[in-house]
Amino acid sequence: MSKKVLVTAGGSGIGFAMCEAFANEGADVWAVDIDNDALANCPETWRRTALDVTDESAVKKLFVELTKTWGTIDCLCANAGIAGPTALIEDIDLAQWQRCVSVNLEGGFLFCKYAVPLMKQAGSGNIILTSSTAGLFGYPNRAPYCAAKWGVIGLCKTLAMELGPFGIRANAICPGSVEGERMQGVLEREALAKNVTEQSLYDGYASGTSMGKWVTAADVAATATYLASEHSRMVSGQVIAVDGHTVNPDP
Ligand code: NAD
């Protein structure tokens, strides 16, 4: 039977690449995203649901539908995240902080909460959480995002301990700077905050890695398919950076 994989924020960027990579391996894919238009542009062969990952009643409803449709779930990619504000701590509103932490961290919590009982029933499963290099280092001007992404790693470590006895693995991926629209926005905001050019920041993020280049969404997706495969059957509780090896996070 084909693998059943649910990806949050599957409508674009890294989540879309994850859905594509799993679908190319023959998996049944369920993409969840807040953006209806993004989902409408996804292949029709994917199941698609528009919801906000922080809305517990919507997540609960989705899992009722998923249970009826699939009966189980083999892999959850809790990938949704927003960049949040680019500002010094004293300039961040509580509402901005809360929204950033909520999407990045509580969204992952909610999907794990509803996926785990199905995985326990099956006696197997894989949870892949998307953290960030911002969950490994500090990044000036990105307090809520960093705090949330460090939190995602704490969630991963805890889930691995709780779920290992049930045959369920949990791992976190920490992408570095990924080529695409999202980082374009981050560069624009950071250039303003630091009063430097976007190009110098772009080059800096590359030169801050030992491999000297940016990551692609496909690089991250390839790590997700590995983590959901038998090749990694004894890998759990791990935090895997897909970042070209960050040596200086704030060059
Ligand atoms: P993206 O902005 O390209 O795509 C994010 C998707 O998430 C969008 O389709 C958006 O509609 C959806 N989304 C936003 N808020 C949502 C919500 N509340 N509920 C459901 N869907 C929502 O982002 P991306 O670059 O693909 O990032 C994916 C993950 O990777 C995030 O967790 C992000 O923090 C992490 N990450 C990204 C980078 C990078 O450089 N792009 C680096 C490290 C980590």
Coordinates of C-alpha atoms and ligand atoms in Angstrom, one line a residue:
M1 CA 0.0 0.0 0.0
S2 CA 1.3 3.5 -0.8
K3 CA 2.6 5.6 2.0
K4 CA 0.2 8.3 3.4
V5 CA 2.0 11.6 3.9
L6 CA 0.5 14.9 5.2
V7 CA 2.5 18.1 4.7
T8 CA 1.5 21.4 6.3
A9 CA 2.2 24.5 4.3
G10 CA 2.2 22.2 1.3
G11 CA 1.0 24.8 -1.1
S12 CA 4.3 26.5 -1.8
G13 CA 8.0 26.6 -1.0
I14 CA 9.6 23.8 1.0
G15 CA 6.2 22.1 1.7
F16 CA 5.3 22.0 -2.0
A17 CA 8.7 20.4 -2.7
M18 CA 8.1 17.9 0.0
C19 CA 4.7 16.9 -1.4
E20 CA 6.3 16.6 -4.9
A21 CA 9.2 14.5 -3.6
F22 CA 6.8 12.1 -1.8
A23 CA 4.4 12.0 -4.7
N24 CA 7.3 11.1 -7.1
E25 CA 8.0 8.2 -4.8
G26 CA 4.5 7.0 -5.2
A27 CA 3.1 8.2 -1.9
D28 CA -0.4 9.5 -1.4
V29 CA 0.0 13.2 -0.4
W30 CA -2.3 15.5 1.6
A31 CA -1.3 19.2 1.3
V32 CA -2.6 21.6 4.0
D33 CA -2.2 25.3 3.6
I34 CA -3.9 28.5 4.7
D35 CA -3.7 29.8 1.1
N36 CA -6.5 28.5 -1.1
D37 CA -5.0 29.8 -4.3
A38 CA -1.7 28.1 -3.6
L39 CA -3.6 24.8 -3.1
A40 CA -5.6 25.3 -6.3
N41 CA -2.3 25.3 -8.2
C42 CA -1.2 22.0 -6.7
P43 CA -1.6 18.8 -8.7
E44 CA -5.2 17.5 -8.6
T45 CA -3.9 14.1 -7.6
W46 CA -2.9 15.5 -4.1
R47 CA -5.6 15.8 -1.5
R48 CA -5.8 19.4 -0.4
T49 CA -7.3 21.2 2.6
A50 CA -7.2 24.9 3.3
L51 CA -6.8 25.7 7.0
D52 CA -4.8 27.7 9.5
V53 CA -2.5 25.3 11.4
T54 CA -3.2 27.2 14.6
D55 CA -6.9 26.5 14.5
E56 CA -7.5 23.4 16.6
S57 CA -11.1 22.8 15.6
A58 CA -10.1 22.8 11.9
V59 CA -7.1 20.5 12.5
K60 CA -9.4 18.1 14.5
K61 CA -11.9 18.1 11.6
L62 CA -9.2 17.4 9.1
F63 CA -8.1 14.4 11.0
V64 CA -11.6 13.0 11.2
E65 CA -11.7 13.3 7.4
L66 CA -8.2 11.8 7.0
T67 CA -9.2 8.9 9.2
K68 CA -12.2 8.2 7.1
T69 CA -10.3 8.6 3.8
W70 CA -6.9 7.0 4.6
G71 CA -7.5 5.2 7.9
T72 CA -4.0 6.0 9.0
I73 CA -1.0 8.3 8.4
D74 CA 2.5 7.1 7.8
C75 CA 4.3 10.4 7.8
L76 CA 3.5 13.9 9.1
C77 CA 5.6 16.8 7.9
A78 CA 4.8 19.6 10.3
N79 CA 6.4 22.2 8.1
A80 CA 4.3 25.4 8.4
G81 CA 6.0 28.5 9.6
I82 CA 6.1 32.2 9.1
A83 CA 9.1 34.5 9.3
G84 CA 7.5 36.9 11.8
P85 CA 8.8 40.4 12.3
T86 CA 12.3 41.6 11.5
A87 CA 12.9 44.0 14.4
L88 CA 14.8 44.5 17.6
I89 CA 13.1 43.0 20.7
E90 CA 11.9 46.4 22.0
D91 CA 10.1 47.0 18.8
I92 CA 8.2 43.8 18.6
D93 CA 4.4 43.8 19.5
L94 CA 3.1 41.0 21.7
A95 CA 0.6 40.2 18.9
Q96 CA 3.4 39.7 16.4
W97 CA 5.4 37.6 18.8
Q98 CA 2.3 35.4 19.6
R99 CA 1.4 34.9 15.9
C100 CA 4.9 33.9 14.9
V101 CA 5.3 31.5 17.8
S102 CA 1.9 30.1 17.3
V103 CA 2.2 29.2 13.6
N104 CA 5.8 27.9 13.9
L105 CA 5.4 26.0 17.2
E106 CA 1.7 25.4 18.1
G107 CA 0.9 24.4 14.6
G108 CA 3.4 21.6 14.9
F109 CA 2.0 20.6 18.3
L110 CA -1.6 20.4 17.0
F111 CA -0.8 18.2 14.0
C112 CA 1.3 15.9 16.2
K113 CA -1.5 15.8 18.8
Y114 CA -3.9 14.4 16.2
A115 CA -1.5 12.3 14.1
V116 CA 0.1 10.4 17.0
P117 CA -3.0 8.4 18.0
L118 CA -3.3 7.1 14.5
M119 CA 0.4 6.2 14.4
K120 CA 0.2 4.5 17.8
Q121 CA -2.6 2.4 16.5
A122 CA -0.5 1.4 13.5
G123 CA 2.6 0.8 15.6
S124 CA 4.7 2.9 13.2
G125 CA 5.1 6.4 11.8
N126 CA 7.3 9.3 11.1
I127 CA 7.1 12.8 12.3
I128 CA 9.3 15.4 10.5
L129 CA 9.3 18.9 12.0
T130 CA 10.7 21.8 10.1
S131 CA 12.8 23.9 12.4
S132 CA 15.6 26.2 10.9
T133 CA 19.2 27.2 11.4
A134 CA 17.4 29.8 13.5
G135 CA 16.7 26.9 15.9
L136 CA 20.5 26.3 16.2
F137 CA 21.8 29.8 16.5
G138 CA 20.6 33.3 17.5
Y139 CA 19.7 35.7 14.7
P140 CA 19.5 39.4 15.5
N141 CA 16.1 41.0 14.7
R142 CA 14.4 37.6 14.7
A143 CA 13.6 36.9 18.3
P144 CA 10.1 35.2 18.0
Y145 CA 11.2 33.1 15.0
C146 CA 14.3 31.9 16.7
A147 CA 12.5 31.2 20.0
A148 CA 9.8 29.2 18.1
K149 CA 12.3 27.3 16.1
W150 CA 14.3 26.3 19.2
G151 CA 11.0 25.3 20.6
V152 CA 10.4 23.0 17.6
I153 CA 13.6 21.2 18.5
G154 CA 12.5 20.7 22.1
L155 CA 9.2 19.3 20.7
C156 CA 11.1 16.9 18.4
K157 CA 13.4 15.6 21.2
T158 CA 10.4 15.0 23.5
L159 CA 8.3 13.3 20.9
A160 CA 11.2 11.0 20.0
M161 CA 11.4 9.9 23.7
E162 CA 7.6 9.5 24.1
L163 CA 7.0 7.7 20.8
G164 CA 10.1 5.6 20.3
P165 CA 8.5 2.7 22.3
F166 CA 5.6 2.8 19.9
G167 CA 7.8 2.4 16.8
I168 CA 7.3 6.1 15.8
R169 CA 10.3 8.3 14.9
A170 CA 10.5 12.1 15.2
N171 CA 13.2 14.2 13.6
A172 CA 13.7 17.9 12.9
I173 CA 15.1 19.4 9.7
C174 CA 16.9 22.8 10.0
P175 CA 17.0 24.4 6.6
G176 CA 19.5 27.2 6.0
S177 CA 18.7 30.0 3.6
V178 CA 16.5 28.5 0.9
E179 CA 16.2 30.2 -2.5
G180 CA 12.7 31.5 -3.0
E181 CA 10.1 34.1 -2.4
R182 CA 10.1 33.8 1.4
M183 CA 13.8 34.6 1.8
Q184 CA 13.4 37.4 -0.7
G185 CA 11.0 39.0 1.8
V186 CA 13.3 38.3 4.7
L187 CA 16.2 39.9 2.8
E188 CA 14.1 43.0 2.0
R189 CA 13.1 43.5 5.6
E190 CA 16.6 42.8 7.0
A191 CA 18.3 45.2 4.5
L192 CA 16.0 47.9 5.9
A193 CA 16.6 47.0 9.5
K194 CA 20.4 46.8 9.1
N195 CA 20.7 49.6 6.5
V196 CA 22.7 47.4 4.0
T197 CA 21.9 46.1 0.5
E198 CA 19.9 43.0 -0.1
Q199 CA 22.8 41.7 -2.3
S200 CA 25.3 42.0 0.5
L201 CA 23.0 40.0 2.8
Y202 CA 22.4 37.4 0.1
D203 CA 26.1 37.0 -0.4
G204 CA 26.7 37.0 3.3
Y205 CA 24.3 34.1 3.9
A206 CA 26.1 32.1 1.3
S207 CA 29.6 33.0 2.6
G208 CA 28.4 32.2 6.1
T209 CA 28.4 28.5 5.2
S210 CA 31.4 26.3 4.5
M211 CA 29.8 25.2 1.2
G212 CA 29.3 28.9 0.1
K213 CA 25.9 28.6 -1.4
W214 CA 22.1 28.7 -0.7
V215 CA 19.9 25.7 -0.2
T216 CA 17.1 24.7 -2.6
A217 CA 13.6 23.5 -1.4
A218 CA 14.4 20.2 -3.2
D219 CA 17.5 19.7 -0.9
V220 CA 15.2 19.9 2.1
A221 CA 12.5 17.7 0.6
A222 CA 15.1 15.0 -0.2
T223 CA 16.1 14.9 3.5
A224 CA 12.4 14.5 4.4
T225 CA 11.9 11.5 2.1
Y226 CA 15.1 10.0 3.6
L227 CA 13.7 10.5 7.1
A228 CA 10.4 8.9 6.2
S229 CA 12.1 5.9 4.6
E230 CA 13.5 2.6 5.8
H231 CA 17.0 3.9 5.1
S232 CA 16.7 5.9 8.3
R233 CA 14.9 3.3 10.3
M234 CA 17.1 3.8 13.4
V235 CA 17.3 7.6 13.1
S236 CA 15.1 9.4 15.7
G237 CA 15.4 12.4 17.9
Q238 CA 17.8 14.0 15.5
V239 CA 18.2 17.6 14.4
I240 CA 19.5 17.6 10.8
A241 CA 20.8 20.8 9.3
V242 CA 20.3 21.1 5.6
D243 CA 22.2 24.4 5.3
G244 CA 25.6 23.9 3.5
H245 CA 27.1 23.9 7.0
T246 CA 26.6 27.2 8.7
V247 CA 29.8 28.5 10.2
N248 CA 28.7 32.1 10.7
P249 CA 25.0 32.7 11.1
D250 CA 25.2 36.5 11.0
P251 CA 28.0 37.4 8.5
Ligands
NAD1 P1 6.9 29.9 2.2 O1 6.6 31.2 2.8 O2 7.5 29.7 0.9 O3 5.6 28.9 2.3 C1 5.0 28.8 3.4 C2 3.5 28.3 3.2 O4 3.0 28.3 4.5 C3 2.7 29.2 2.3 O5 2.1 28.5 1.3 C4 1.7 29.8 3.3 O6 0.4 30.0 2.7 C5 1.6 28.7 4.3 N1 1.2 29.2 5.6 C6 1.5 30.3 6.3 N2 0.9 30.4 7.4 C7 0.1 29.3 7.5 C8 -0.8 28.9 8.5 N3 -1.1 29.6 9.6 N4 -1.5 27.7 8.3 C9 -1.3 27.0 7.2 N5 -0.4 27.4 6.2 C10 0.3 28.5 6.4 O7 7.9 29.2 3.3 P2 9.0 28.1 3.2 O8 10.2 28.8 2.9 O9 8.5 27.0 2.3 O10 9.0 27.6 4.7 C11 8.5 26.4 5.1 C12 9.1 26.1 6.5 O11 10.5 26.1 6.4 C13 8.7 27.1 7.6 O12 8.5 26.4 8.8 C14 10.0 27.9 7.6 O13 10.1 28.6 8.9 C15 11.1 26.9 7.4 N6 12.3 27.5 6.9 C16 12.4 28.2 5.8 C17 13.6 28.7 5.4 C18 13.8 29.4 4.1 O14 14.9 30.0 3.9 N7 12.8 29.6 3.3 C19 14.8 28.5 6.2 C20 14.6 27.8 7.4 C21 13.4 27.2 7.7

